[in-house]
Amino acid sequence: MDRAKLYRRFRTLLIANRGEIACRVIRSARAMGLRTVAVYSEADRDAMHVALADEAVLLGPARARDSYLNIERVIAAARETGAEAVHPGYGFLSENAEFANACFEAGLVFVGPTAAMMTAMGSKSGSKALMETAGVPLVPGYHGEAQDDATLAEAANRIGFPVLVKASAGGGGRGMRVVKSASELSDAIVSAKREAKAAFGDDRMLIEKYVQNPRHIEVQIIGDSHGNLLSLWERECTLQRRHQKVIEEAPSPTLNATQREAVCAAARKAAAAVSYVGAGTIEFVSDGKDVFFIEMNTRLQVEHPVTELITGVDLVEWQLRTAFGEALPLKQDEIKLNGHAIEARVYAENPQKNFMPSVGKIKTWRTPPEGDGLRIDAGYRSGDQVSPYYDAMLAKVIAWAPTREGAIEKLNRGLEETDVRGIVTNIPFLSALVTHPSTRSNAIDTGFIERELTKLTAEKGEAGAFELCAAIAAIVNDEQRAARAEAHSPWQTFGWMPVGRRQRVLSFRQGHGAEQKVTLRYGGGVPTVSVGDRDYALATSASDEAGFDLTLDGTKSRVAAVIEGHELYLRTRNGRFDLHWVDPFGGETEEQVGEDKIVAPLPGTVVALLAEEGATLEKGAPILTLEVMKMEQTLRAPYAGVLKKLKCKVGDIVGEGVELAEVEPAAAS
Ligand code: ADP
Ligand code: ADP
Ligand code: MG
């Protein structure tokens, strides 16, 4: 095997990535005394990773292929800044053998395996063939060269339905379709191929038996250039949506000690088959009893922090040390497993709207303090822009405790105390997911989220009197703070009382609900709030970063509030509430949402037209497929009618709000 690889001590590291992973790598590199160089696209001029690095180089336009995926530009950026090594992070060029090779040719240390190891393990088909030879258990399936329809159909029939059709070059859960019966096979192959071609430039497919009630179990491994290879226990990532991990934990709560030892040994065997150097992950799917190899990821993984928290190892530091050519500092029996860690991926997306990505400016970004078992790996701050060009993951909240139950509690608390506003995030969904009884009892499989979706995305509760009082206190506190911006005198109660008794009426609305009037009386003794026919005595502390204490009729409770213009986001003991403060003077008109128009919800690429002009459409019939932020979104007929006009063609890059098709409603008869 080609071992062409540089290992040497370096002092300047270029991080060929963005977002949380770039920030994460910069932190460890800096702690080791390295100089760090960031790269960025035109959309990321003000991004956090650019601000964190010692130097930063503009690669090019926003589109990934013009910037973060542009090998020549990344290599040139390293040359310009005197960087001697490149860390690829995950995604982007991290599993690109051509890039690893280009680094080698340019005399740069690539922090990762050699191009040859990547090529051997990069394709799912190739790696399965290798594992078969090495005696690692595989899912029954077809991973041969021949790709004609007849061969694939014959293979699927032989394996037996349900099967999973997978892009050999796939990643991020893309280019994959579960097929329940022979009649669905050819459509599934066509659409998986289309997705794979667009995403990976390679539409070769493999077919696997679809494991029933599947669980995802993977093993962290790391090898050095001295022939040492270690496993750092396993992670379980069974909570997935569309084959993408959402919550990950370590160790797996499903395996017993014997199974744990077996899966780690199988992973070491798999990595040893390519004399692996660097950090990597061997992924398995399990039916709860046996584990079967599915793929290897030749890079650092999104969920690596849970492994760090149970082992105390800084994996990025170890990656850099192995790239220096050092030997791994510990032996296998020195890798101890301590406690339990769990991670949740925070995405800019709307679970209520089929997880549609959300873009825009982050107006508020507040996270609880780290430490005491809580870790937050973020790539964004207040004021940052979430653009439609890249993956929508914003941050990871990670918690550690001696027990699984403790770690779940801590994670939920961390999520509850995280407020991100301006864009929509999946944080409430993550809270519902980690606290779900089936998650707590580990009665899950990879289909769990899909089955429980309605429950997990249930609308929030209705704001009650407590929330309305909290809304008033938040507004008054906010006005106070504005008024006292210069004077620094702290105040403890409703200190804004002018002379004489006063009364103020405020109106709030939640969603499309009715307006609720609340009356505040103050100026004569204890302020009171009237909601409906009830009066409450109210007191509040001054607000700090984390919120304020609200005392209602003698009971004190914590409230966190974010106010953006007339929008109030409250977190009370009853959960999260979004309220609109109805301005009595402003003309309050409902924004007309163009739900009857077929428009691009976000900038994207048209990848398929699914109906022809003139076609008669049922309500909900698919019209076209748009790829938005690496996700396919099918736009459908808003009502029954005739497809009057298609205003786009496959391959068009369309901006947000652009009308893509016109449907004429069927005449009401
Ligand atoms: P992990 O197994 O580390 O969780 P994922 O498969 O979820 O990794 O992918 C990690 C990140 O890289 C995600 O943001 C995903 O969208 C992205 N990604 C994965 N594979 C590819 C690929 N081949 N091309 C582009 N992006 C990818
Ligand atoms: P990717 O490169 O997109 O991560 P994987 O092959 O790792 O692709 O598969 C993604 C997810 O799909 C896995 O984490 C697992 O949950 C599920 N999966 C993969 N193969 C199978 C299978 N044969 N049976 C059931 N589920 C599977
Ligand atoms: Mg995978």
PDB file of C-alpha atoms in Angstrom, residues 184-385:
ATOM      1  CA  GLU A 184     -40.625   0.274  -5.571  1.00  0.00           C
ATOM      2  CA  LEU A 185     -37.070  -0.649  -6.486  1.00  0.00           C
ATOM      3  CA  SER A 186     -36.511   1.032  -9.835  1.00  0.00           C
ATOM      4  CA  ASP A 187     -37.979   4.401  -8.737  1.00  0.00           C
ATOM      5  CA  ALA A 188     -35.840   4.327  -5.597  1.00  0.00           C
ATOM      6  CA  ILE A 189     -32.694   3.603  -7.612  1.00  0.00           C
ATOM      7  CA  VAL A 190     -33.408   6.469 -10.023  1.00  0.00           C
ATOM      8  CA  SER A 191     -33.916   8.997  -7.250  1.00  0.00           C
ATOM      9  CA  ALA A 192     -30.992   7.757  -5.135  1.00  0.00           C
ATOM     10  CA  LYS A 193     -28.758   7.934  -8.216  1.00  0.00           C
ATOM     11  CA  ARG A 194     -29.879  11.451  -8.986  1.00  0.00           C
ATOM     12  CA  GLU A 195     -29.147  12.587  -5.435  1.00  0.00           C
ATOM     13  CA  ALA A 196     -25.800  10.787  -5.392  1.00  0.00           C
ATOM     14  CA  LYS A 197     -24.729  12.227  -8.752  1.00  0.00           C
ATOM     15  CA  ALA A 198     -25.543  15.763  -7.611  1.00  0.00           C
ATOM     16  CA  ALA A 199     -23.996  15.400  -4.165  1.00  0.00           C
ATOM     17  CA  PHE A 200     -20.953  13.221  -4.793  1.00  0.00           C
ATOM     18  CA  GLY A 201     -20.514  13.246  -8.590  1.00  0.00           C
ATOM     19  CA  ASP A 202     -20.735   9.460  -8.478  1.00  0.00           C
ATOM     20  CA  ASP A 203     -23.938   7.452  -8.762  1.00  0.00           C
ATOM     21  CA  ARG A 204     -22.706   3.912  -8.127  1.00  0.00           C
ATOM     22  CA  MET A 205     -25.045   2.050  -5.806  1.00  0.00           C
ATOM     23  CA  LEU A 206     -24.808  -0.833  -3.426  1.00  0.00           C
ATOM     24  CA  ILE A 207     -27.661  -2.781  -1.921  1.00  0.00           C
ATOM     25  CA  GLU A 208     -27.917  -4.051   1.636  1.00  0.00           C
ATOM     26  CA  LYS A 209     -30.416  -6.014   3.639  1.00  0.00           C
ATOM     27  CA  TYR A 210     -32.342  -3.428   5.630  1.00  0.00           C
ATOM     28  CA  VAL A 211     -31.676  -4.445   9.230  1.00  0.00           C
ATOM     29  CA  GLN A 212     -34.907  -4.439  11.270  1.00  0.00           C
ATOM     30  CA  ASN A 213     -35.217  -2.067  14.240  1.00  0.00           C
ATOM     31  CA  PRO A 214     -31.731  -0.856  13.471  1.00  0.00           C
ATOM     32  CA  ARG A 215     -29.368   0.729  15.915  1.00  0.00           C
ATOM     33  CA  HIS A 216     -26.267   2.632  14.912  1.00  0.00           C
ATOM     34  CA  ILE A 217     -23.118   1.766  16.824  1.00  0.00           C
ATOM     35  CA  GLU A 218     -19.665   3.028  15.903  1.00  0.00           C
ATOM     36  CA  VAL A 219     -16.170   2.798  17.286  1.00  0.00           C
ATOM     37  CA  GLN A 220     -13.637   5.612  17.505  1.00  0.00           C
ATOM     38  CA  ILE A 221     -10.198   4.500  16.474  1.00  0.00           C
ATOM     39  CA  ILE A 222      -6.878   6.259  16.068  1.00  0.00           C
ATOM     40  CA  GLY A 223      -3.596   5.036  14.658  1.00  0.00           C
ATOM     41  CA  ASP A 224      -0.077   6.468  14.594  1.00  0.00           C
ATOM     42  CA  SER A 225       2.796   6.082  12.128  1.00  0.00           C
ATOM     43  CA  HIS A 226       4.596   3.681  14.500  1.00  0.00           C
ATOM     44  CA  GLY A 227       2.095   0.885  14.010  1.00  0.00           C
ATOM     45  CA  ASN A 228       0.024   1.588  17.126  1.00  0.00           C
ATOM     46  CA  LEU A 229      -3.724   1.429  16.746  1.00  0.00           C
ATOM     47  CA  LEU A 230      -6.217   2.117  19.528  1.00  0.00           C
ATOM     48  CA  SER A 231      -9.967   1.969  19.916  1.00  0.00           C
ATOM     49  CA  LEU A 232     -11.556   4.586  22.178  1.00  0.00           C
ATOM     50  CA  TRP A 233     -14.787   2.790  22.952  1.00  0.00           C
ATOM     51  CA  GLU A 234     -18.017   3.075  21.058  1.00  0.00           C
ATOM     52  CA  ARG A 235     -20.773   5.613  20.499  1.00  0.00           C
ATOM     53  CA  GLU A 236     -24.411   4.940  19.855  1.00  0.00           C
ATOM     54  CA  CYS A 237     -26.121   7.225  17.339  1.00  0.00           C
ATOM     55  CA  THR A 238     -29.489   5.553  16.915  1.00  0.00           C
ATOM     56  CA  LEU A 239     -31.578   8.720  17.152  1.00  0.00           C
ATOM     57  CA  GLN A 240     -31.518   9.701  13.496  1.00  0.00           C
ATOM     58  CA  ARG A 241     -33.703  11.473  11.007  1.00  0.00           C
ATOM     59  CA  ARG A 242     -33.376  10.617   7.345  1.00  0.00           C
ATOM     60  CA  HIS A 243     -30.260   8.556   8.181  1.00  0.00           C
ATOM     61  CA  GLN A 244     -28.616  11.620   9.763  1.00  0.00           C
ATOM     62  CA  LYS A 245     -27.597  11.514  13.398  1.00  0.00           C
ATOM     63  CA  VAL A 246     -29.413  13.886  15.737  1.00  0.00           C
ATOM     64  CA  ILE A 247     -28.399  12.697  19.241  1.00  0.00           C
ATOM     65  CA  GLU A 248     -25.269  10.690  19.978  1.00  0.00           C
ATOM     66  CA  GLU A 249     -24.001   9.146  23.178  1.00  0.00           C
ATOM     67  CA  ALA A 250     -21.105   7.179  24.618  1.00  0.00           C
ATOM     68  CA  PRO A 251     -20.895   4.473  25.700  1.00  0.00           C
ATOM     69  CA  SER A 252     -23.741   2.632  23.957  1.00  0.00           C
ATOM     70  CA  PRO A 253     -26.490   1.871  26.483  1.00  0.00           C
ATOM     71  CA  THR A 254     -27.378  -1.202  24.427  1.00  0.00           C
ATOM     72  CA  LEU A 255     -24.180  -3.239  24.612  1.00  0.00           C
ATOM     73  CA  ASN A 256     -23.002  -5.330  27.527  1.00  0.00           C
ATOM     74  CA  ALA A 257     -19.312  -5.596  28.392  1.00  0.00           C
ATOM     75  CA  THR A 258     -18.748  -8.653  26.183  1.00  0.00           C
ATOM     76  CA  GLN A 259     -20.467  -7.090  23.168  1.00  0.00           C
ATOM     77  CA  ARG A 260     -18.541  -3.853  23.788  1.00  0.00           C
ATOM     78  CA  GLU A 261     -15.233  -5.709  23.739  1.00  0.00           C
ATOM     79  CA  ALA A 262     -16.279  -7.565  20.570  1.00  0.00           C
ATOM     80  CA  VAL A 263     -17.302  -4.495  18.593  1.00  0.00           C
ATOM     81  CA  CYS A 264     -14.136  -2.617  19.594  1.00  0.00           C
ATOM     82  CA  ALA A 265     -12.033  -5.608  18.548  1.00  0.00           C
ATOM     83  CA  ALA A 266     -13.860  -5.800  15.198  1.00  0.00           C
ATOM     84  CA  ALA A 267     -13.199  -2.090  14.655  1.00  0.00           C
ATOM     85  CA  ARG A 268      -9.480  -2.482  15.391  1.00  0.00           C
ATOM     86  CA  LYS A 269      -9.376  -5.370  12.961  1.00  0.00           C
ATOM     87  CA  ALA A 270     -11.090  -3.236  10.301  1.00  0.00           C
ATOM     88  CA  ALA A 271      -8.652  -0.359  10.772  1.00  0.00           C
ATOM     89  CA  ALA A 272      -5.667  -2.686  10.907  1.00  0.00           C
ATOM     90  CA  ALA A 273      -6.679  -4.060   7.496  1.00  0.00           C
ATOM     91  CA  VAL A 274      -5.499  -0.750   5.981  1.00  0.00           C
ATOM     92  CA  SER A 275      -2.769  -0.050   8.599  1.00  0.00           C
ATOM     93  CA  TYR A 276      -4.772   3.020   9.437  1.00  0.00           C
ATOM     94  CA  VAL A 277      -3.077   6.219  10.598  1.00  0.00           C
ATOM     95  CA  GLY A 278      -5.061   9.123  12.043  1.00  0.00           C
ATOM     96  CA  ALA A 279      -8.503   9.351  13.651  1.00  0.00           C
ATOM     97  CA  GLY A 280     -11.354   7.392  12.120  1.00  0.00           C
ATOM     98  CA  THR A 281     -14.650   5.754  12.851  1.00  0.00           C
ATOM     99  CA  ILE A 282     -15.841   2.271  12.042  1.00  0.00           C
ATOM    100  CA  GLU A 283     -19.619   2.294  11.731  1.00  0.00           C
ATOM    101  CA  PHE A 284     -21.872  -0.669  12.394  1.00  0.00           C
ATOM    102  CA  VAL A 285     -25.572  -1.262  12.226  1.00  0.00           C
ATOM    103  CA  SER A 286     -27.020  -3.566  14.851  1.00  0.00           C
ATOM    104  CA  ASP A 287     -30.266  -5.477  15.237  1.00  0.00           C
ATOM    105  CA  GLY A 288     -29.764  -5.300  19.010  1.00  0.00           C
ATOM    106  CA  LYS A 289     -27.943  -8.621  19.026  1.00  0.00           C
ATOM    107  CA  ASP A 290     -25.240  -8.654  16.360  1.00  0.00           C
ATOM    108  CA  VAL A 291     -23.310  -5.827  14.765  1.00  0.00           C
ATOM    109  CA  PHE A 292     -22.532  -5.552  11.066  1.00  0.00           C
ATOM    110  CA  PHE A 293     -19.945  -3.273   9.450  1.00  0.00           C
ATOM    111  CA  ILE A 294     -21.464  -0.584   7.193  1.00  0.00           C
ATOM    112  CA  GLU A 295     -18.718   1.934   6.519  1.00  0.00           C
ATOM    113  CA  MET A 296     -15.613   3.662   7.720  1.00  0.00           C
ATOM    114  CA  ASN A 297     -15.261   7.432   8.019  1.00  0.00           C
ATOM    115  CA  THR A 298     -11.635   8.408   7.567  1.00  0.00           C
ATOM    116  CA  ARG A 299     -11.884  11.642   9.509  1.00  0.00           C
ATOM    117  CA  LEU A 300     -12.918  13.230  12.757  1.00  0.00           C
ATOM    118  CA  GLN A 301     -16.641  12.799  13.329  1.00  0.00           C
ATOM    119  CA  VAL A 302     -19.259  15.377  14.317  1.00  0.00           C
ATOM    120  CA  GLU A 303     -19.966  13.434  17.509  1.00  0.00           C
ATOM    121  CA  HIS A 304     -16.339  13.010  18.619  1.00  0.00           C
ATOM    122  CA  PRO A 305     -16.891  15.116  21.793  1.00  0.00           C
ATOM    123  CA  VAL A 306     -18.864  12.366  23.547  1.00  0.00           C
ATOM    124  CA  THR A 307     -15.831  10.117  23.219  1.00  0.00           C
ATOM    125  CA  GLU A 308     -13.609  12.906  24.536  1.00  0.00           C
ATOM    126  CA  LEU A 309     -15.824  13.349  27.579  1.00  0.00           C
ATOM    127  CA  ILE A 310     -15.788   9.671  28.585  1.00  0.00           C
ATOM    128  CA  THR A 311     -12.070   9.112  27.908  1.00  0.00           C
ATOM    129  CA  GLY A 312     -10.562  12.487  28.777  1.00  0.00           C
ATOM    130  CA  VAL A 313      -8.682  12.433  25.468  1.00  0.00           C
ATOM    131  CA  ASP A 314      -8.551  15.526  23.235  1.00  0.00           C
ATOM    132  CA  LEU A 315      -8.936  13.835  19.849  1.00  0.00           C
ATOM    133  CA  VAL A 316      -7.850  16.885  17.862  1.00  0.00           C
ATOM    134  CA  GLU A 317      -4.685  17.082  19.937  1.00  0.00           C
ATOM    135  CA  TRP A 318      -4.030  13.397  19.246  1.00  0.00           C
ATOM    136  CA  GLN A 319      -4.700  13.935  15.535  1.00  0.00           C
ATOM    137  CA  LEU A 320      -2.135  16.721  15.494  1.00  0.00           C
ATOM    138  CA  ARG A 321       0.396  14.687  17.472  1.00  0.00           C
ATOM    139  CA  THR A 322       0.123  11.722  15.120  1.00  0.00           C
ATOM    140  CA  ALA A 323       0.530  14.156  12.219  1.00  0.00           C
ATOM    141  CA  PHE A 324       3.728  15.405  13.921  1.00  0.00           C
ATOM    142  CA  GLY A 325       4.904  11.805  13.684  1.00  0.00           C
ATOM    143  CA  GLU A 326       4.661  11.217  17.441  1.00  0.00           C
ATOM    144  CA  ALA A 327       3.583   7.893  18.917  1.00  0.00           C
ATOM    145  CA  LEU A 328       0.188   7.702  20.638  1.00  0.00           C
ATOM    146  CA  PRO A 329       0.694   8.566  24.312  1.00  0.00           C
ATOM    147  CA  LEU A 330      -1.407   5.731  25.787  1.00  0.00           C
ATOM    148  CA  LYS A 331      -1.702   1.963  25.421  1.00  0.00           C
ATOM    149  CA  GLN A 332      -5.016   0.223  24.799  1.00  0.00           C
ATOM    150  CA  ASP A 333      -5.491  -0.827  28.426  1.00  0.00           C
ATOM    151  CA  GLU A 334      -4.860   2.753  29.534  1.00  0.00           C
ATOM    152  CA  ILE A 335      -7.942   4.056  27.689  1.00  0.00           C
ATOM    153  CA  LYS A 336     -10.488   4.174  30.490  1.00  0.00           C
ATOM    154  CA  LEU A 337     -14.204   4.610  30.135  1.00  0.00           C
ATOM    155  CA  ASN A 338     -15.596   7.058  32.646  1.00  0.00           C
ATOM    156  CA  GLY A 339     -19.282   7.969  33.039  1.00  0.00           C
ATOM    157  CA  HIS A 340     -21.670   8.787  30.228  1.00  0.00           C
ATOM    158  CA  ALA A 341     -21.805  11.571  27.631  1.00  0.00           C
ATOM    159  CA  ILE A 342     -24.554  12.656  25.263  1.00  0.00           C
ATOM    160  CA  GLU A 343     -24.651  15.229  22.469  1.00  0.00           C
ATOM    161  CA  ALA A 344     -27.416  17.043  20.584  1.00  0.00           C
ATOM    162  CA  ARG A 345     -26.935  18.732  17.206  1.00  0.00           C
ATOM    163  CA  VAL A 346     -28.433  22.211  17.049  1.00  0.00           C
ATOM    164  CA  TYR A 347     -29.629  22.974  13.520  1.00  0.00           C
ATOM    165  CA  ALA A 348     -31.071  26.085  11.884  1.00  0.00           C
ATOM    166  CA  GLU A 349     -34.246  24.365  10.796  1.00  0.00           C
ATOM    167  CA  ASN A 350     -37.948  24.299  11.535  1.00  0.00           C
ATOM    168  CA  PRO A 351     -39.186  20.921  12.818  1.00  0.00           C
ATOM    169  CA  GLN A 352     -42.764  22.196  12.488  1.00  0.00           C
ATOM    170  CA  LYS A 353     -42.272  22.747   8.768  1.00  0.00           C
ATOM    171  CA  ASN A 354     -40.754  19.441   7.797  1.00  0.00           C
ATOM    172  CA  PHE A 355     -37.331  20.581   9.085  1.00  0.00           C
ATOM    173  CA  MET A 356     -37.068  23.274   6.444  1.00  0.00           C
ATOM    174  CA  PRO A 357     -33.695  24.998   6.847  1.00  0.00           C
ATOM    175  CA  SER A 358     -33.883  28.490   8.298  1.00  0.00           C
ATOM    176  CA  VAL A 359     -31.580  31.254   7.122  1.00  0.00           C
ATOM    177  CA  GLY A 360     -31.035  34.821   8.260  1.00  0.00           C
ATOM    178  CA  LYS A 361     -29.365  36.798  10.969  1.00  0.00           C
ATOM    179  CA  ILE A 362     -28.944  35.364  14.454  1.00  0.00           C
ATOM    180  CA  LYS A 363     -30.186  38.225  16.590  1.00  0.00           C
ATOM    181  CA  THR A 364     -29.686  36.514  19.923  1.00  0.00           C
ATOM    182  CA  TRP A 365     -27.286  33.703  20.787  1.00  0.00           C
ATOM    183  CA  ARG A 366     -27.236  32.814  24.473  1.00  0.00           C
ATOM    184  CA  THR A 367     -25.857  29.634  25.928  1.00  0.00           C
ATOM    185  CA  PRO A 368     -25.411  28.579  29.540  1.00  0.00           C
ATOM    186  CA  PRO A 369     -21.887  28.627  30.966  1.00  0.00           C
ATOM    187  CA  GLU A 370     -19.704  25.622  30.133  1.00  0.00           C
ATOM    188  CA  GLY A 371     -18.122  23.444  32.788  1.00  0.00           C
ATOM    189  CA  ASP A 372     -19.483  21.060  35.372  1.00  0.00           C
ATOM    190  CA  GLY A 373     -20.132  18.463  32.672  1.00  0.00           C
ATOM    191  CA  LEU A 374     -21.588  20.843  30.081  1.00  0.00           C
ATOM    192  CA  ARG A 375     -19.738  21.594  26.844  1.00  0.00           C
ATOM    193  CA  ILE A 376     -20.897  23.701  23.926  1.00  0.00           C
ATOM    194  CA  ASP A 377     -19.154  23.522  20.561  1.00  0.00           C
ATOM    195  CA  ALA A 378     -20.531  26.447  18.591  1.00  0.00           C
ATOM    196  CA  GLY A 379     -19.717  28.007  15.253  1.00  0.00           C
ATOM    197  CA  TYR A 380     -21.981  31.034  15.551  1.00  0.00           C
ATOM    198  CA  ARG A 381     -22.536  34.084  17.753  1.00  0.00           C
ATOM    199  CA  SER A 382     -25.091  36.870  18.054  1.00  0.00           C
ATOM    200  CA  GLY A 383     -25.139  38.932  14.876  1.00  0.00           C
ATOM    201  CA  ASP A 384     -23.889  36.109  12.629  1.00  0.00           C
ATOM    202  CA  GLN A 385     -25.602  35.304   9.387  1.00  0.00           C
TER     203      GLN A 385
END
